[in-house]
Short mmCIF file of C-alpha atoms and ligand atoms in Angstrom, two decimals:
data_model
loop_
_atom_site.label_atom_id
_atom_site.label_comp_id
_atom_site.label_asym_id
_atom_site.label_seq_id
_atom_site.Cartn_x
_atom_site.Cartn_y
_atom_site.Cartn_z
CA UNK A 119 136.16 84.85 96.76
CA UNK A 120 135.78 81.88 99.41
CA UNK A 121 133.96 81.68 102.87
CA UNK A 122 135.60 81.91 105.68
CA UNK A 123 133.87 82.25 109.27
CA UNK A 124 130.16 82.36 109.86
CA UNK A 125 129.88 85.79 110.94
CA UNK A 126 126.25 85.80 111.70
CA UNK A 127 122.42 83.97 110.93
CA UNK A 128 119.67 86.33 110.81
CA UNK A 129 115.82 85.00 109.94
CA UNK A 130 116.62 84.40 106.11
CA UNK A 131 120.01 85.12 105.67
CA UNK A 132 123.96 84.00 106.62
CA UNK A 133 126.62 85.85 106.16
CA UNK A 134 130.31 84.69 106.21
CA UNK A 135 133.47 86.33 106.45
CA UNK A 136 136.34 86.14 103.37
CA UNK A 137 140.11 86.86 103.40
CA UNK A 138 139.22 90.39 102.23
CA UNK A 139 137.88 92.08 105.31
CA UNK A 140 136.16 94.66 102.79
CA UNK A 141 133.89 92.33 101.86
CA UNK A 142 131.02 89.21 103.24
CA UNK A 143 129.42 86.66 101.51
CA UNK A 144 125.37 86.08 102.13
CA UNK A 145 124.06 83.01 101.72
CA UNK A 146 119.85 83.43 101.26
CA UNK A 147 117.96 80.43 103.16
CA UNK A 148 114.62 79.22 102.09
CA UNK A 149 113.29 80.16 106.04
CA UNK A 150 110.53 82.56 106.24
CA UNK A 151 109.09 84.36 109.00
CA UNK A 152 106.63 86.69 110.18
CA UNK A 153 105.30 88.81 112.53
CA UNK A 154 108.91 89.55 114.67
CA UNK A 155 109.59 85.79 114.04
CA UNK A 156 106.53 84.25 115.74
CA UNK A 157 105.57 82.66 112.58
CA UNK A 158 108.24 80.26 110.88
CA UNK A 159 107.88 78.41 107.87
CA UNK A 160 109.85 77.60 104.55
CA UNK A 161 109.63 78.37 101.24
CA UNK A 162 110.73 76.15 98.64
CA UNK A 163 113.23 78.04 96.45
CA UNK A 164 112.56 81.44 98.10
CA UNK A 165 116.86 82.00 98.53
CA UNK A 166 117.80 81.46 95.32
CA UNK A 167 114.99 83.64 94.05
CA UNK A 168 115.59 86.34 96.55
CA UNK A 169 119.45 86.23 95.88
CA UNK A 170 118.85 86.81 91.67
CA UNK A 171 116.18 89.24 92.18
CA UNK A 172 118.05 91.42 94.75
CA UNK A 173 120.85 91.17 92.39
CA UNK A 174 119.54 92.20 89.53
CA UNK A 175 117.62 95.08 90.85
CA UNK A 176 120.73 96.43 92.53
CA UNK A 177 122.17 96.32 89.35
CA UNK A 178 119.97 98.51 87.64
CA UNK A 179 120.10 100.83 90.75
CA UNK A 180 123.75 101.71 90.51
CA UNK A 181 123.40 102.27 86.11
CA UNK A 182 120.41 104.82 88.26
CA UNK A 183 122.96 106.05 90.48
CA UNK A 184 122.16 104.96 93.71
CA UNK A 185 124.94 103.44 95.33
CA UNK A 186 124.41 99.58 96.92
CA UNK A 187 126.44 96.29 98.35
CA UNK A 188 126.35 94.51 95.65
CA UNK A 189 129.18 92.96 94.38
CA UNK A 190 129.18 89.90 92.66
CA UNK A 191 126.81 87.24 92.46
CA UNK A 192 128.89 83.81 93.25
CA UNK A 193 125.68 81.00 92.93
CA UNK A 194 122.11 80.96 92.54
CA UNK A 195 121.94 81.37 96.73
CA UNK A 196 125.29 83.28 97.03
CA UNK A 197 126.46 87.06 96.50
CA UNK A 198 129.67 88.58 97.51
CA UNK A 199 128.76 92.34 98.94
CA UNK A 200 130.45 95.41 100.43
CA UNK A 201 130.90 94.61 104.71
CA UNK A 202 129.01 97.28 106.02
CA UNK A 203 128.02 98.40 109.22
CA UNK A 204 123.86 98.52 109.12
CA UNK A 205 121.75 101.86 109.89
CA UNK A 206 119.53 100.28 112.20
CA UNK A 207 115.96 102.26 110.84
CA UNK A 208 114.01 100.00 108.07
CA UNK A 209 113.36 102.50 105.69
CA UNK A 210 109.47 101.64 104.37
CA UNK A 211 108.16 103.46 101.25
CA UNK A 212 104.58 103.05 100.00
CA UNK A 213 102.68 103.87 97.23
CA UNK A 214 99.19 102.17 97.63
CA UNK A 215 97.71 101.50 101.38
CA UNK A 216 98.70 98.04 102.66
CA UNK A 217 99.43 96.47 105.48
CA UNK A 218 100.11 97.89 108.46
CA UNK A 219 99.30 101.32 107.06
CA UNK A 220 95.88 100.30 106.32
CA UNK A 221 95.72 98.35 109.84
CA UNK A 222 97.33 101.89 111.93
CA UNK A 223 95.16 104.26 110.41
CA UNK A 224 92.05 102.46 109.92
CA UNK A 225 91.79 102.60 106.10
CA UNK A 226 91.28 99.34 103.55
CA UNK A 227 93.68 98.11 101.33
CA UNK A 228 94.57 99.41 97.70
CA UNK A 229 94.25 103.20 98.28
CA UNK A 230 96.45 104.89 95.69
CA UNK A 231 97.97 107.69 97.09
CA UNK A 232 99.10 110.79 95.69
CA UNK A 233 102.62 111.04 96.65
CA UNK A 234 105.04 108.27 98.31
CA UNK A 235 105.13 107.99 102.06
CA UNK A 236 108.48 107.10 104.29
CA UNK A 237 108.43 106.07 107.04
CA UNK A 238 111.22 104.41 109.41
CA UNK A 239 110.91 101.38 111.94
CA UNK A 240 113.98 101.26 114.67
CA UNK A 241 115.56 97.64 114.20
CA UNK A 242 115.59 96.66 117.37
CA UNK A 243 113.73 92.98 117.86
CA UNK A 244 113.81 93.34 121.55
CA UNK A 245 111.75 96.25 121.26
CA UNK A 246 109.81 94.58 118.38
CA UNK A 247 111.11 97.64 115.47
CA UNK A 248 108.91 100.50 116.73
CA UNK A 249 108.01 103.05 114.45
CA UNK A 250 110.35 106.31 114.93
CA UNK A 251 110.98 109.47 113.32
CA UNK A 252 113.67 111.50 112.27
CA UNK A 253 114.03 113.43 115.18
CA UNK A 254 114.15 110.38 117.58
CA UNK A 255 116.58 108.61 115.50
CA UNK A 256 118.88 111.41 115.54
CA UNK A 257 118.15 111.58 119.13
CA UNK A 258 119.67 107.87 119.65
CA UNK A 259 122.76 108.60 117.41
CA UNK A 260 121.19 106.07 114.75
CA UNK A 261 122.00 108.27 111.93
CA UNK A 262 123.24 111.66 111.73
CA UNK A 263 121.04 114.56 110.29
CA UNK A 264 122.89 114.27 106.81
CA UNK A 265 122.71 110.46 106.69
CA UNK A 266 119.15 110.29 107.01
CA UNK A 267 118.55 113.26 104.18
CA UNK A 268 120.76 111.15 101.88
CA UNK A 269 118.84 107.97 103.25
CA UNK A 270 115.57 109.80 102.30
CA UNK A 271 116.96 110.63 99.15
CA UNK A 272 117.88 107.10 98.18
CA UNK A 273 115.14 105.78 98.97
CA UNK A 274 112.46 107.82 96.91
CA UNK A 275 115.03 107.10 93.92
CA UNK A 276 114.95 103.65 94.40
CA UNK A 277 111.13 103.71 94.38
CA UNK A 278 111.01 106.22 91.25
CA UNK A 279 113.38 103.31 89.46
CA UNK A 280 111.44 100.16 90.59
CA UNK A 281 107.97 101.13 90.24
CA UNK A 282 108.56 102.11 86.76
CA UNK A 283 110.95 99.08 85.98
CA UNK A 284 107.86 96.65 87.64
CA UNK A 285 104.87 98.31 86.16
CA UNK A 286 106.66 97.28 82.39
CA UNK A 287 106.09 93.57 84.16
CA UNK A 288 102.41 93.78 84.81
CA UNK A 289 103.42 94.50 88.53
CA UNK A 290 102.21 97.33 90.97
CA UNK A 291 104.92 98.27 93.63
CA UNK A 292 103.03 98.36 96.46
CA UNK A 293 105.22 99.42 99.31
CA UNK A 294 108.79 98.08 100.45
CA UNK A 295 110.89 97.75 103.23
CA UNK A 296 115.27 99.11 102.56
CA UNK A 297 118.15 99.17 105.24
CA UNK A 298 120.99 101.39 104.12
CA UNK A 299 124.50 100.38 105.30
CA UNK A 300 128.01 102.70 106.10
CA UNK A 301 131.00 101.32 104.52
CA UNK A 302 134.15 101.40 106.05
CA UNK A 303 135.04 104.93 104.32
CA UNK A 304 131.75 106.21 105.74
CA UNK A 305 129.81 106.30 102.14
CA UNK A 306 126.07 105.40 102.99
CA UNK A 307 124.98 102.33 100.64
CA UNK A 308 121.80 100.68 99.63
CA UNK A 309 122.45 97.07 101.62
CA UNK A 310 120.40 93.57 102.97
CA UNK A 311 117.68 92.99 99.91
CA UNK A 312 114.94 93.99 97.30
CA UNK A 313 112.64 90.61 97.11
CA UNK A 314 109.24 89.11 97.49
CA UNK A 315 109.84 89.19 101.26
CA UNK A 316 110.71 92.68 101.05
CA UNK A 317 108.02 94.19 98.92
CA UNK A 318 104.46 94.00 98.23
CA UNK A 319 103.81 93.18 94.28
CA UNK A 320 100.15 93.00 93.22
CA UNK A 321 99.77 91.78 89.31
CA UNK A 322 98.48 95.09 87.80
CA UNK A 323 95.30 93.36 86.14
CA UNK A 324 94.38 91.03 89.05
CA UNK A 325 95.58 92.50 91.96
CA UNK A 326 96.47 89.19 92.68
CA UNK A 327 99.38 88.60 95.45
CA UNK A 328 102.87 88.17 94.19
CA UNK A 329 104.89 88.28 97.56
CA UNK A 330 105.11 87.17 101.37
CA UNK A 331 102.45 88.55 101.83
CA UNK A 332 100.57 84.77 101.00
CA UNK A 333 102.99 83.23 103.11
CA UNK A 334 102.29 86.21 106.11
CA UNK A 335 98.27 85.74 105.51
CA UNK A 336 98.33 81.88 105.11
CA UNK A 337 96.93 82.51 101.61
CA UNK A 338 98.20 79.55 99.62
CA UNK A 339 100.33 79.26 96.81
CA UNK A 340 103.40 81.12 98.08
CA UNK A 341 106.17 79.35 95.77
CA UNK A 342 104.07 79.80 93.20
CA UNK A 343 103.43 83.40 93.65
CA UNK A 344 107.65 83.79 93.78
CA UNK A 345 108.48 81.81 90.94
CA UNK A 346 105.81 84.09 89.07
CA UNK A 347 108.09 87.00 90.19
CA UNK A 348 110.88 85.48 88.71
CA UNK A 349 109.49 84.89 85.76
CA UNK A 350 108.53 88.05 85.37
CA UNK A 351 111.95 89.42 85.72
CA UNK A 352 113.63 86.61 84.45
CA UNK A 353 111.51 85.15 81.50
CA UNK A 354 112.72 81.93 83.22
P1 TMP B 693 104.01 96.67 106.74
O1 TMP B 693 102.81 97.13 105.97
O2 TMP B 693 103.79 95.37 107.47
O3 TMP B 693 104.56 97.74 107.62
O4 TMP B 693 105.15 96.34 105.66
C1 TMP B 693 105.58 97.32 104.74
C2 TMP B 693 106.56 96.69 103.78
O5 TMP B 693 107.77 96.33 104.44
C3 TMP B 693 106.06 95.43 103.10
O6 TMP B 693 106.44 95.46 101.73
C4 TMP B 693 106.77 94.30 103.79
C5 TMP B 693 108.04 94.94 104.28
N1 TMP B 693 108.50 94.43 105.57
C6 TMP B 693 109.73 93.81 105.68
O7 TMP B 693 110.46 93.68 104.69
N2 TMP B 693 110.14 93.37 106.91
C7 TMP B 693 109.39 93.51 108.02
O8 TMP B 693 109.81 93.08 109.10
C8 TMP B 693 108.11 94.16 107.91
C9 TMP B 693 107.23 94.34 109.11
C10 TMP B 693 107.72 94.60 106.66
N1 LIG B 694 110.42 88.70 108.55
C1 LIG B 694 109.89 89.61 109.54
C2 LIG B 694 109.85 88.97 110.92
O1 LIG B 694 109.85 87.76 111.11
C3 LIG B 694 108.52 90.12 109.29
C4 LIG B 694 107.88 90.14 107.94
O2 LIG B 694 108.54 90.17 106.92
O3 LIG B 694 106.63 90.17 107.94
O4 LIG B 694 109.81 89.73 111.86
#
């Protein structure tokens, strides 16, 4: 499949039409940013990383049943997926305090909780992707009652999958951010990313910082810390 159009540029990603209107190409940049894009940087490498991870944990997600964009992986930057019309909630699951949980409720980092959390932002950068519930999202016809029980659904699979999948790496899922997308057929699918800039990973022995988090925190050593994540999943 070919590029057509430049549909759209978000902070990290483009995304181009093709002569099949069922499906878009994305095209991962190395930008980075932070805090509702007040922060801008690069990171050297970070899109073709971002692109094979996502990929390949997609992958494994549909052999687990949950159903996602993915498509077919054209180049080390470039994926064909499924055009879909975004849910606009991000869908944030955590295992250990992090973040702005610790930060809302006052607690340090590294708490291991008992049972996952969810919660959902509103995607809405004018309004800077306030925290919302259920009940507010149905309220603003964001997602019907089903959609979000199916949403909710998805996304504790996807965390029962990964965390298991990452631990065999020497790598604590932390917490991470999902958007879910509607096909043209209606089906709700598992869309945008699963990466470094989408997840916290803390080595298991170290704690140590595998994800944007060094890049967010002006820690140091951010390509290094996403080329250790590949090599983790990759062996490369
Ligand atoms: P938070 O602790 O800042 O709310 O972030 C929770 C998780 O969501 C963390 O793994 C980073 C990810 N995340 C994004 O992918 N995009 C965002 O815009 C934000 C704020 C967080
Ligand atoms: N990329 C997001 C932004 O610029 C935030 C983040 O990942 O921390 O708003």
């Amino acid at each position: 499949m070919e590029k057509a159009k430049q549909l759209y540029e978000g902070k990290a990603k483009k995304v181009y039409a093709t002569e099949d209107d069922n499906y878009v190409i994305v095209s991962y940049k190395d930008d980075a940013t932070a805090f509702d894009g007040t922060k801008k940087g690069t990171i050297a490498g970070k899109g073709v990383v971002n692109n094979r991870m996502s990929n390949f944990l997609m992958q494994i997600l549909e052999k687990e049943g949950v159903p996602t964009h993915f498509v077919e992986e054209i180049n080390d930057r470039e994926t064909v997926v499924k055009k879909v019309s975004i849910v606009p909630l991000e869908v944030i699951i955590r295992n250990v305090s992090a973040g702005s949980f610790a930060k809302r409720y006052g607690v340090e980092e590294g708490i291991v909780f008992d049972a996952p959390t969810i919660e959902f932002s509103y995607k809405n950068d004018d309004l800077h992707d306030p925290l919302i519930n259920d009940y507010h999202a149905m309220a603003l016809k964001l997602a019907t009652a089903e959609e979000i029980e199916q949403i909710k659904a998805m996304a504790f699979k996807v965390n029962d999958v990964l965390k298991a999948y990452f631990l065999k790496l020497g790598v604590k899922l932390i917490d991470f951010k999902l958007e879910f997308g509607k096909t043209s057929d209606g089906a709700i699918v598992l869309a945008d990313e699963i990466s470094p800039d989408t997840c916290r990973f803390w080595d298991a022995e170290t704690n140590e910082k595998l994800d944007k988090d060094r890049f967010r925190r002006d820690m140091g050593g951010v390509e290094d810390a996403y080329k250790e994540m590949m090599h983790r999943v990759f062996g490369e």
